[in-house]
Amino acid sequence: MLLSFYPHTMKYGRETLAVCQRILIELLRRRRSLIFWCIFPFSVLFLSGFILAERAKLSIAQAFEFAAPSTLVGAALFFSCLGGSVATVVSEREQQTLKRLFISPLSGTSYFLGIFLAHSCIGIGQALLVYTIAAFWNARFQGSLLLGSLIILLSIISYVGVGFILGTQFARRTEDVNALVAAFGVPLLILGGAFLPTSLFPQTLLDIAKYNPIYHMNVALVGVSANGYSLDKIAPHFWFLCVFAVFMVAGGWLSYRRMLSVERRL
């Protein structure tokens, strides 16, 4: 049984890597998207860091320690992993890539995983970029690197899953991408504390924010990165993200399968 399972696993692995490589190469050729995805988090981190240093009377290093995690989950990962995955799904549909998938030996599972892996690579690259810039101002990651990496990975998984759901169910043209991201995303970013500290929120907004995954991403990563918290102190936020990530992957997969069945009939 193991012998029969191994070839299928290798086949899915090769196909997944091939799809991931194709998407990343296409992004490298266009370059502009990657440049903008670098400029945007740098700008937000720079502004947030110096505003925090001035208004909260923190040292530059401390200000960037608090600004880096919020910038990463609220600016970098949101627009590259969620907005990017929506744009990729819509672009692949417009370019008739899905039609070609039906007559090729490539499996739908490998295609889904390949897109997922490509945007995960972009998200990991942005995480390294944000913390490298923060380190330039002597900011340090105070907590467990393993726990922080898990939170970042769960955030990437959640965003890509949501991106698949939005891209397959609500976006039909490239023009729809910006409207979707703005309508669904920007209010959630503000409510999640990405641009304004949650300490400024009234209690009513804090009660609503507890249902917002970005709020949990932000609080968990700030706690580990800037305050050095252990898992015990961020447990509710961490487990919320674990459950949410599983549901978003499942939802993204089901939405993707539904899109394939619709495309076959067209």
CSV table of C-alpha atoms in Angstrom, one decimal:
chain,number,residue,atom,x,y,z
A,1,MET,CA,0.0,0.0,0.0
A,2,LEU,CA,2.8,2.4,0.9
A,3,LEU,CA,4.5,1.6,-2.5
A,4,SER,CA,1.4,2.6,-4.4
A,5,PHE,CA,1.0,5.7,-2.3
A,6,TYR,CA,4.5,6.9,-2.9
A,7,PRO,CA,4.3,7.5,-6.7
A,8,HIS,CA,1.1,9.5,-6.3
A,9,THR,CA,2.7,11.7,-3.6
A,10,MET,CA,5.7,12.3,-5.8
A,11,LYS,CA,3.5,13.2,-8.8
A,12,TYR,CA,1.5,15.7,-6.7
A,13,GLY,CA,4.8,17.1,-5.3
A,14,ARG,CA,6.3,17.6,-8.8
A,15,GLU,CA,3.2,19.2,-10.2
A,16,THR,CA,2.8,21.5,-7.2
A,17,LEU,CA,6.3,22.7,-7.5
A,18,ALA,CA,5.9,23.3,-11.2
A,19,VAL,CA,2.8,25.4,-10.8
A,20,CYS,CA,4.5,27.4,-7.9
A,21,GLN,CA,7.6,27.9,-10.1
A,22,ARG,CA,5.5,29.1,-13.0
A,23,ILE,CA,3.6,31.7,-10.9
A,24,LEU,CA,6.8,33.0,-9.2
A,25,ILE,CA,8.6,33.3,-12.6
A,26,GLU,CA,5.7,35.2,-14.0
A,27,LEU,CA,5.8,37.6,-11.1
A,28,LEU,CA,9.5,38.1,-11.5
A,29,ARG,CA,9.0,38.9,-15.1
A,30,ARG,CA,6.4,41.6,-14.3
A,31,ARG,CA,8.5,42.9,-11.4
A,32,ARG,CA,6.3,45.8,-10.7
A,33,SER,CA,4.0,43.8,-8.3
A,34,LEU,CA,7.0,42.5,-6.4
A,35,ILE,CA,8.5,46.1,-6.2
A,36,PHE,CA,5.2,47.5,-4.9
A,37,TRP,CA,4.9,44.6,-2.4
A,38,CYS,CA,8.3,45.7,-1.1
A,39,ILE,CA,7.7,49.4,-1.1
A,40,PHE,CA,4.3,49.2,0.7
A,41,PRO,CA,5.4,47.4,3.9
A,42,PHE,CA,8.5,49.5,4.0
A,43,SER,CA,6.5,52.7,3.9
A,44,VAL,CA,4.0,51.5,6.5
A,45,LEU,CA,6.7,50.3,8.8
A,46,PHE,CA,8.7,53.5,8.5
A,47,LEU,CA,5.7,55.7,9.2
A,48,SER,CA,4.3,53.5,12.0
A,49,GLY,CA,7.7,53.2,13.7
A,50,PHE,CA,8.4,57.0,13.8
A,51,ILE,CA,4.8,57.9,14.8
A,52,LEU,CA,4.9,55.4,17.7
A,53,ALA,CA,8.3,56.7,18.8
A,54,GLU,CA,7.0,60.2,18.9
A,55,ARG,CA,3.5,59.7,20.3
A,56,ALA,CA,4.2,56.9,22.7
A,57,LYS,CA,7.6,58.3,23.8
A,58,LEU,CA,9.4,55.1,22.9
A,59,SER,CA,12.9,54.6,21.7
A,60,ILE,CA,13.3,54.0,17.9
A,61,ALA,CA,14.2,50.3,18.6
A,62,GLN,CA,11.1,49.8,20.8
A,63,ALA,CA,8.8,51.6,18.3
A,64,PHE,CA,9.9,49.4,15.4
A,65,GLU,CA,9.6,46.3,17.6
A,66,PHE,CA,5.9,47.1,18.0
A,67,ALA,CA,5.4,48.4,14.4
A,68,ALA,CA,7.0,45.4,12.6
A,69,PRO,CA,4.4,42.7,13.5
A,70,SER,CA,1.4,44.9,12.8
A,71,THR,CA,2.9,46.0,9.5
A,72,LEU,CA,3.6,42.4,8.5
A,73,VAL,CA,0.2,40.9,9.2
A,74,GLY,CA,-1.8,44.1,8.5
A,75,ALA,CA,-0.1,45.4,5.4
A,76,ALA,CA,2.4,43.0,3.8
A,77,LEU,CA,0.7,39.7,4.1
A,78,PHE,CA,-2.8,41.0,3.7
A,79,PHE,CA,-2.2,42.6,0.3
A,80,SER,CA,0.3,40.0,-1.1
A,81,CYS,CA,-1.3,36.8,0.2
A,82,LEU,CA,-5.0,37.7,0.2
A,83,GLY,CA,-5.1,40.3,-2.6
A,84,GLY,CA,-2.4,38.5,-4.6
A,85,SER,CA,-4.2,35.1,-4.5
A,86,VAL,CA,-7.5,36.8,-5.6
A,87,ALA,CA,-5.7,38.5,-8.5
A,88,THR,CA,-4.0,35.2,-9.4
A,89,VAL,CA,-7.2,33.2,-9.5
A,90,VAL,CA,-8.9,35.9,-11.6
A,91,SER,CA,-6.0,36.3,-14.0
A,92,GLU,CA,-5.7,32.5,-14.5
A,93,ARG,CA,-9.5,32.4,-15.3
A,94,GLU,CA,-9.2,35.3,-17.8
A,95,GLN,CA,-6.2,33.8,-19.5
A,96,GLN,CA,-8.1,30.5,-20.0
A,97,THR,CA,-5.5,28.6,-17.9
A,98,LEU,CA,-8.3,26.6,-16.2
A,99,LYS,CA,-9.6,25.5,-19.6
A,100,ARG,CA,-6.1,24.1,-20.5
A,101,LEU,CA,-6.0,22.4,-17.1
A,102,PHE,CA,-8.9,20.1,-18.1
A,103,ILE,CA,-7.1,18.7,-21.1
A,104,SER,CA,-3.7,18.3,-19.4
A,105,PRO,CA,-2.5,15.6,-17.0
A,106,LEU,CA,-2.1,18.2,-14.2
A,107,SER,CA,-4.4,17.5,-11.3
A,108,GLY,CA,-6.7,20.2,-9.8
A,109,THR,CA,-5.2,19.4,-6.3
A,110,SER,CA,-1.6,20.2,-7.6
A,111,TYR,CA,-2.8,23.4,-9.2
A,112,PHE,CA,-4.5,24.5,-6.0
A,113,LEU,CA,-1.4,23.6,-3.9
A,114,GLY,CA,0.9,25.3,-6.4
A,115,ILE,CA,-0.9,28.6,-6.2
A,116,PHE,CA,-1.0,28.3,-2.4
A,117,LEU,CA,2.7,27.5,-2.2
A,118,ALA,CA,3.7,30.4,-4.5
A,119,HIS,CA,1.9,33.0,-2.3
A,120,SER,CA,3.3,31.4,0.8
A,121,CYS,CA,6.8,32.0,-0.6
A,122,ILE,CA,6.0,35.6,-1.2
A,123,GLY,CA,4.6,36.0,2.3
A,124,ILE,CA,7.7,34.4,3.9
A,125,GLY,CA,9.9,36.8,1.8
A,126,GLN,CA,7.9,39.8,3.0
A,127,ALA,CA,8.3,38.6,6.6
A,128,LEU,CA,12.1,38.5,6.2
A,129,LEU,CA,12.0,41.9,4.5
A,130,VAL,CA,10.0,43.6,7.3
A,131,TYR,CA,12.1,42.2,10.1
A,132,THR,CA,15.3,43.0,8.3
A,133,ILE,CA,14.2,46.6,7.9
A,134,ALA,CA,13.2,46.7,11.6
A,135,ALA,CA,16.6,45.2,12.6
A,136,PHE,CA,18.2,48.1,10.8
A,137,TRP,CA,16.8,50.3,13.6
A,138,ASN,CA,18.0,47.9,16.2
A,139,ALA,CA,14.6,46.2,16.8
A,140,ARG,CA,14.8,42.7,18.1
A,141,PHE,CA,12.4,39.7,18.0
A,142,GLN,CA,11.9,39.3,21.7
A,143,GLY,CA,10.0,36.0,21.9
A,144,SER,CA,10.3,32.5,20.5
A,145,LEU,CA,11.2,32.4,16.8
A,146,LEU,CA,9.4,29.1,16.4
A,147,LEU,CA,6.2,30.4,17.9
A,148,GLY,CA,6.4,33.6,15.9
A,149,SER,CA,7.0,31.7,12.7
A,150,LEU,CA,4.0,29.5,13.4
A,151,ILE,CA,1.8,32.6,13.8
A,152,ILE,CA,3.1,34.1,10.6
A,153,LEU,CA,2.5,30.8,8.8
A,154,LEU,CA,-1.0,30.5,10.1
A,155,SER,CA,-1.6,34.1,9.0
A,156,ILE,CA,-0.4,33.3,5.5
A,157,ILE,CA,-2.6,30.2,5.3
A,158,SER,CA,-5.6,32.1,6.5
A,159,TYR,CA,-5.1,34.9,4.0
A,160,VAL,CA,-4.5,32.6,1.0
A,161,GLY,CA,-7.6,30.6,1.9
A,162,VAL,CA,-9.8,33.7,2.2
A,163,GLY,CA,-8.3,34.9,-1.1
A,164,PHE,CA,-9.3,31.6,-2.8
A,165,ILE,CA,-12.8,32.0,-1.5
A,166,LEU,CA,-13.2,35.6,-2.7
A,167,GLY,CA,-11.4,35.0,-6.0
A,168,THR,CA,-13.4,32.0,-7.0
A,169,GLN,CA,-16.9,33.1,-5.7
A,170,PHE,CA,-17.0,36.9,-6.1
A,171,ALA,CA,-14.4,38.1,-8.6
A,172,ARG,CA,-15.0,37.6,-12.3
A,173,ARG,CA,-12.7,40.3,-13.8
A,174,THR,CA,-9.5,42.0,-12.9
A,175,GLU,CA,-11.4,45.1,-12.1
A,176,ASP,CA,-13.2,43.3,-9.3
A,177,VAL,CA,-10.0,42.6,-7.4
A,178,ASN,CA,-9.5,46.1,-6.0
A,179,ALA,CA,-13.2,46.5,-5.1
A,180,LEU,CA,-13.2,43.2,-3.2
A,181,VAL,CA,-10.0,43.9,-1.3
A,182,ALA,CA,-11.2,47.4,-0.4
A,183,ALA,CA,-14.7,46.4,0.6
A,184,PHE,CA,-13.8,43.3,2.7
A,185,GLY,CA,-10.3,44.1,3.7
A,186,VAL,CA,-9.8,47.7,4.7
A,187,PRO,CA,-12.5,47.8,7.5
A,188,LEU,CA,-11.1,44.5,8.9
A,189,LEU,CA,-7.6,45.9,8.9
A,190,ILE,CA,-8.6,49.0,10.8
A,191,LEU,CA,-10.7,46.8,13.2
A,192,GLY,CA,-7.8,44.4,13.6
A,193,GLY,CA,-5.4,47.1,14.9
A,194,ALA,CA,-3.2,47.1,11.8
A,195,PHE,CA,-3.1,50.9,11.5
A,196,LEU,CA,-4.5,52.1,14.8
A,197,PRO,CA,-3.6,50.5,18.2
A,198,THR,CA,-6.4,48.5,19.7
A,199,SER,CA,-5.8,50.3,23.0
A,200,LEU,CA,-7.6,53.3,21.4
A,201,PHE,CA,-10.8,51.3,20.6
A,202,PRO,CA,-13.9,51.7,22.6
A,203,GLN,CA,-15.2,48.6,24.3
A,204,THR,CA,-17.9,48.0,21.7
A,205,LEU,CA,-15.3,47.8,18.9
A,206,LEU,CA,-13.1,45.6,21.0
A,207,ASP,CA,-16.0,43.2,21.4
A,208,ILE,CA,-16.5,43.1,17.7
A,209,ALA,CA,-12.8,42.8,17.0
A,210,LYS,CA,-12.7,39.5,18.8
A,211,TYR,CA,-14.4,37.9,15.8
A,212,ASN,CA,-11.9,39.4,13.4
A,213,PRO,CA,-9.0,37.1,12.5
A,214,ILE,CA,-6.6,40.0,11.8
A,215,TYR,CA,-7.1,41.2,15.3
A,216,HIS,CA,-5.9,37.8,16.6
A,217,MET,CA,-3.0,37.7,14.2
A,218,ASN,CA,-1.9,41.2,15.3
A,219,VAL,CA,-2.3,40.7,19.0
A,220,ALA,CA,-0.6,37.3,18.9
A,221,LEU,CA,2.4,38.4,16.8
A,222,VAL,CA,2.9,41.7,18.7
A,223,GLY,CA,2.8,39.7,22.0
A,224,VAL,CA,5.5,37.3,20.9
A,225,SER,CA,7.6,39.6,18.8
A,226,ALA,CA,7.6,42.8,20.9
A,227,ASN,CA,6.7,41.6,24.4
A,228,GLY,CA,8.3,38.2,24.4
A,229,TYR,CA,5.1,36.4,25.4
A,230,SER,CA,5.0,32.6,25.6
A,231,LEU,CA,2.2,30.4,24.2
A,232,ASP,CA,0.3,30.5,27.5
A,233,LYS,CA,-0.2,34.3,27.3
A,234,ILE,CA,-1.5,34.3,23.7
A,235,ALA,CA,-3.2,30.9,23.7
A,236,PRO,CA,-6.8,32.2,22.8
A,237,HIS,CA,-5.4,34.1,19.8
A,238,PHE,CA,-3.2,31.3,18.7
A,239,TRP,CA,-5.9,28.6,18.8
A,240,PHE,CA,-8.4,30.9,17.1
A,241,LEU,CA,-5.9,31.3,14.2
A,242,CYS,CA,-5.4,27.5,14.1
A,243,VAL,CA,-9.1,26.8,13.7
A,244,PHE,CA,-9.6,29.7,11.3
A,245,ALA,CA,-6.7,28.6,9.1
A,246,VAL,CA,-8.1,25.0,8.8
A,247,PHE,CA,-11.6,26.3,7.9
A,248,MET,CA,-10.2,28.8,5.3
A,249,VAL,CA,-8.1,26.1,3.6
A,250,ALA,CA,-11.1,23.8,3.5
A,251,GLY,CA,-13.3,26.7,2.3
A,252,GLY,CA,-10.8,27.7,-0.3
A,253,TRP,CA,-10.5,24.1,-1.6
A,254,LEU,CA,-14.3,23.6,-1.8
A,255,SER,CA,-14.7,27.0,-3.6
A,256,TYR,CA,-11.9,26.1,-6.0
A,257,ARG,CA,-13.6,22.7,-6.8
A,258,ARG,CA,-16.9,24.5,-7.4
A,259,MET,CA,-15.2,27.0,-9.7
A,260,LEU,CA,-13.7,24.1,-11.7
A,261,SER,CA,-17.1,22.4,-12.1
A,262,VAL,CA,-18.6,25.7,-13.3
A,263,GLU,CA,-15.7,26.3,-15.8
A,264,ARG,CA,-16.2,22.8,-17.2
A,265,ARG,CA,-19.8,23.7,-18.1
A,266,LEU,CA,-19.0,26.9,-19.8
